[in-house]
C-alpha positions as a LaTeX table, in Angstrom:
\begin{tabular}{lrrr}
\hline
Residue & $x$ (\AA) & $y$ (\AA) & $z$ (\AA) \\
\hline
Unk1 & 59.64 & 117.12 & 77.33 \\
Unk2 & 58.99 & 118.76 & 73.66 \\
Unk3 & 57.13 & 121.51 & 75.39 \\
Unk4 & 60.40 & 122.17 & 78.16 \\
Unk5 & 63.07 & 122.61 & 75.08 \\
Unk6 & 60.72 & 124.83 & 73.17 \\
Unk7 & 60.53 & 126.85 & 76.36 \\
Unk8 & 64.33 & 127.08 & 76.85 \\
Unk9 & 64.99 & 127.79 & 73.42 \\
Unk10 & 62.54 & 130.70 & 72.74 \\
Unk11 & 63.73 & 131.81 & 76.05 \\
Unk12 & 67.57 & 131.61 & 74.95 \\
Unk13 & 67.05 & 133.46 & 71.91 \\
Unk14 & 64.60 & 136.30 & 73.70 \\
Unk15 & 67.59 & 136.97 & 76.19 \\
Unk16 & 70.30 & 137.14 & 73.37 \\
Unk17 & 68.24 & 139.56 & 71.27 \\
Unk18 & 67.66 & 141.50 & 74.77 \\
Unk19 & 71.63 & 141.74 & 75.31 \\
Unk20 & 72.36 & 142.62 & 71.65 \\
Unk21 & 69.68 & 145.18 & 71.75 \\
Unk22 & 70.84 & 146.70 & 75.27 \\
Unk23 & 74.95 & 146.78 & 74.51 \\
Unk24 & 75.87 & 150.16 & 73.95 \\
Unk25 & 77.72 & 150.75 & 69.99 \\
Unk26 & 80.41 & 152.82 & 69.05 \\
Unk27 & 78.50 & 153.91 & 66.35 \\
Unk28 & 77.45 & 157.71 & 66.80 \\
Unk29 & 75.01 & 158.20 & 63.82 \\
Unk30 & 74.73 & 161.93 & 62.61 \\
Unk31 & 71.48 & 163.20 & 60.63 \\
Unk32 & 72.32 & 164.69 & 57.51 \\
Unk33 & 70.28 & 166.79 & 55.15 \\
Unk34 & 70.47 & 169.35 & 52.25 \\
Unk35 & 70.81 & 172.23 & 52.18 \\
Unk36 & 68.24 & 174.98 & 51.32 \\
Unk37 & 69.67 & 175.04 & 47.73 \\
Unk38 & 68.59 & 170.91 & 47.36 \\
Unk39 & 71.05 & 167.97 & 46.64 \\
Unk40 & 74.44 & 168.55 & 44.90 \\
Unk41 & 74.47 & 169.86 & 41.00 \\
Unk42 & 76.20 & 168.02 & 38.35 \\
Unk43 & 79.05 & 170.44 & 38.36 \\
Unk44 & 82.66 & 169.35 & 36.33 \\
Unk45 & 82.98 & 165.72 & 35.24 \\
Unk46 & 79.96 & 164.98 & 36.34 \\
Unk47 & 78.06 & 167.75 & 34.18 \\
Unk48 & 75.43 & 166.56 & 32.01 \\
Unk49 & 76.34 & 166.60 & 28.12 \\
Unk50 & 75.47 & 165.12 & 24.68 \\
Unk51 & 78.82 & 163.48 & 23.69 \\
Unk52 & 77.24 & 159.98 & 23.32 \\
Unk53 & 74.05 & 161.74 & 21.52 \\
Unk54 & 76.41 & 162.26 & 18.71 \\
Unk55 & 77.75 & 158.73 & 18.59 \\
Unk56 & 77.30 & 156.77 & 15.61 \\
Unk57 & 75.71 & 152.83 & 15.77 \\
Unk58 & 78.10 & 150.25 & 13.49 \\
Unk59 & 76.98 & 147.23 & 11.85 \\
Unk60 & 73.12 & 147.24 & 12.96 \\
Unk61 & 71.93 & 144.35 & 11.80 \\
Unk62 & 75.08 & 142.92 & 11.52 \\
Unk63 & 77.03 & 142.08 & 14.32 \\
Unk64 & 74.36 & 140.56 & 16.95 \\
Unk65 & 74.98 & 139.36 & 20.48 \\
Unk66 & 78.72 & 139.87 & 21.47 \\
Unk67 & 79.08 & 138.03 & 24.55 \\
Unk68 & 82.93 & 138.27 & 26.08 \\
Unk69 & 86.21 & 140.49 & 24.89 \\
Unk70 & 89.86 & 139.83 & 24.78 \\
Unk71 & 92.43 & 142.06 & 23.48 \\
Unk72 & 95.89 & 141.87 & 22.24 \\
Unk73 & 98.31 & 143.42 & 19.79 \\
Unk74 & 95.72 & 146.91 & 19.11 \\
Unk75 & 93.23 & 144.18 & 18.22 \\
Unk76 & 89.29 & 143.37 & 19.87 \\
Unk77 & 88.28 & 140.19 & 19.58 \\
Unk78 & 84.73 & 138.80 & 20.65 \\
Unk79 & 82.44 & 136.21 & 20.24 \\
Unk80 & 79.12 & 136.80 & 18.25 \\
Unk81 & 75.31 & 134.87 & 18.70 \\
Unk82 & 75.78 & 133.38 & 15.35 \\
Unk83 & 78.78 & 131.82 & 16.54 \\
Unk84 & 81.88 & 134.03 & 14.47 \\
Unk85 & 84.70 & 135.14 & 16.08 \\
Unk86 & 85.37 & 138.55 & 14.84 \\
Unk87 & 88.18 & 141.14 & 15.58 \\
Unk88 & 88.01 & 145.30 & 15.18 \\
Unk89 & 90.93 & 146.62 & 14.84 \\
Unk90 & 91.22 & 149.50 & 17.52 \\
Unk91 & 92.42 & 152.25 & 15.64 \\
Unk92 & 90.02 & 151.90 & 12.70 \\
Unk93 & 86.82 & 149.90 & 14.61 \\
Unk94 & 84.22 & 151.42 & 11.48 \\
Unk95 & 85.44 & 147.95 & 9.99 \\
Unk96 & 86.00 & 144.21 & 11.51 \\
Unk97 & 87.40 & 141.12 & 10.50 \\
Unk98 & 85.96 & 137.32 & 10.60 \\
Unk99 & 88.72 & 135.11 & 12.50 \\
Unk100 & 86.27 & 132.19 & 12.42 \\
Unk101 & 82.91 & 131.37 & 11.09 \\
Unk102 & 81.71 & 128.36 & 12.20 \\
Unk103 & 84.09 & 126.00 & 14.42 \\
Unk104 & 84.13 & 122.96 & 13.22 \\
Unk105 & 81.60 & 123.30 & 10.61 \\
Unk106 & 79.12 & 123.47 & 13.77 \\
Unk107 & 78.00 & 127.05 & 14.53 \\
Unk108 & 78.07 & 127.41 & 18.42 \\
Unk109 & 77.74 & 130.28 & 21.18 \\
Unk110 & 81.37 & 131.85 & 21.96 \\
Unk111 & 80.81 & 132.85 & 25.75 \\
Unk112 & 83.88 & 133.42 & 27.25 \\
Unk113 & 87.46 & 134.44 & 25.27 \\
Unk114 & 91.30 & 134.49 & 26.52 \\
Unk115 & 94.60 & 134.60 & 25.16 \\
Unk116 & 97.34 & 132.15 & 26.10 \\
Unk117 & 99.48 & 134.49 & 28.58 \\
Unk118 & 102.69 & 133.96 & 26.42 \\
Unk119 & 101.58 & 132.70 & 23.03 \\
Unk120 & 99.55 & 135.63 & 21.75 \\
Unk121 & 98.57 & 134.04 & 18.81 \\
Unk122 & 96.72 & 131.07 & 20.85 \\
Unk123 & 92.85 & 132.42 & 21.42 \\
Unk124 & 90.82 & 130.03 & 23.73 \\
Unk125 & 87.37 & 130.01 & 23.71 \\
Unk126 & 84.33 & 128.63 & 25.88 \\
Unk127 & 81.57 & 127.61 & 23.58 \\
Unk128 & 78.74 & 126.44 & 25.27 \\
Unk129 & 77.89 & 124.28 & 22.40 \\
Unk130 & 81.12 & 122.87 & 20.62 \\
Unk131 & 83.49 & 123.47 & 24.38 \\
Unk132 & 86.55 & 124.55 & 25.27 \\
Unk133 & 88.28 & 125.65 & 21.57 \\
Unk134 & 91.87 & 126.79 & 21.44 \\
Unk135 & 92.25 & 128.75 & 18.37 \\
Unk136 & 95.28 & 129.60 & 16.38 \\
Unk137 & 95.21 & 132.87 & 15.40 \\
Unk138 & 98.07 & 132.69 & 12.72 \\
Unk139 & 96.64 & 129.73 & 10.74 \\
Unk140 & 93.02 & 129.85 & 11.64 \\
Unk141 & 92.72 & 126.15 & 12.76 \\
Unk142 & 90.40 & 125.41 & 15.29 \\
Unk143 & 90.71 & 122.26 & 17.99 \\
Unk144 & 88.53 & 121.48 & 20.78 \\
Unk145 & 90.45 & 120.95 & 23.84 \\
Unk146 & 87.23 & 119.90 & 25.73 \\
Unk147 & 84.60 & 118.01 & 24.03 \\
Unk148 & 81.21 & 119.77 & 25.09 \\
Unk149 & 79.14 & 116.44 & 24.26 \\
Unk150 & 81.17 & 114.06 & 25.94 \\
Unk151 & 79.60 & 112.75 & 29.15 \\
Unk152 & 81.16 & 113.86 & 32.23 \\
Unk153 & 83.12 & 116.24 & 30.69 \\
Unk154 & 80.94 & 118.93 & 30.74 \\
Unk155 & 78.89 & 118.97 & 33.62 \\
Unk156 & 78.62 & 122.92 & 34.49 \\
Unk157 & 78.89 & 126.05 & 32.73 \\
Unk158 & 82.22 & 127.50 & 32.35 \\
Unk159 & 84.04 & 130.72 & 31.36 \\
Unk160 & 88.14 & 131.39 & 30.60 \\
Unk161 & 89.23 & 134.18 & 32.35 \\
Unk162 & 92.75 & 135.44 & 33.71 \\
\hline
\end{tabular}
């Protein structure tokens, strides 16, 4: 009996892939290929140049691992690997500002950033160490809205976005 439904189902799927393979498309492919002169040159905006040879790098050794941005008010904020929250301010970004060192006394991994849609001054933050941190921008206080070592509370990675 095994044997029989093996049959009809190998047969089944050889007839569907015959009808699929038989229906006529409407798709009329067309060759294409260059011209004698070779592919397309990097003509206008797409010209080569050296603008970013002439860039300068800031704060090597300094700023390590920003993760996430968020911006507000002329001001970038993001998270660093050594867990600071720093902000440049976009007019003058040669020079930065610490928001927050450590949250909580407890150095953890900003991942993800966003600002309160109508409270600009409310910065919430997904730390995948310390958790979900809202913080206030105007007095620098930190609170964890989400406790990242409480059981059950935390049970998959998460970002903030908008």
């Amino acid at each position: 009996m095994n044997g029989r439904i093996c049959w009809l189902a190998l047969a089944s799927f050889v007839a569907a892939v015959s009808i699929f393979v038989a229906l006529p498309t409407s798709i009329d492919p067309i060759a294409y290929s260059f011209s004698d002169e070779g592919p397309p040159k990097f003509i206008g905006p797409l010209a080569l140049n050296e603008h970013l040879s002439k860039a300068r790098k800031l704060f090597k050794d300094e700023i390590q691992g920003p993760e996430a941005f968020a911006t507000t008010d002329g001001y970038v904020y993001t998270g660093l690997q050594d867990g600071r929250i720093i902000r440049f301010d976009r007019t003058n970004p040669a020079s930065y500002e610490t928001i927050v060192s450590c949250p909580q006394g407890d150095c953890g991994r900003p991942l993800g950033l966003y600002f309160h849609p109508w409270d600009k001054s409310k910065l919430y933050v997904a730390d995948a160490k310390n958790g979900i941190l809202s913080i206030d921008l105007d007095t620098r206080r930190v609170q964890i809205l989400v406790n990242a070592h409480q059981p059950g509370k935390w049970d998959c990675p998460i970002d903030i976005c908008g």
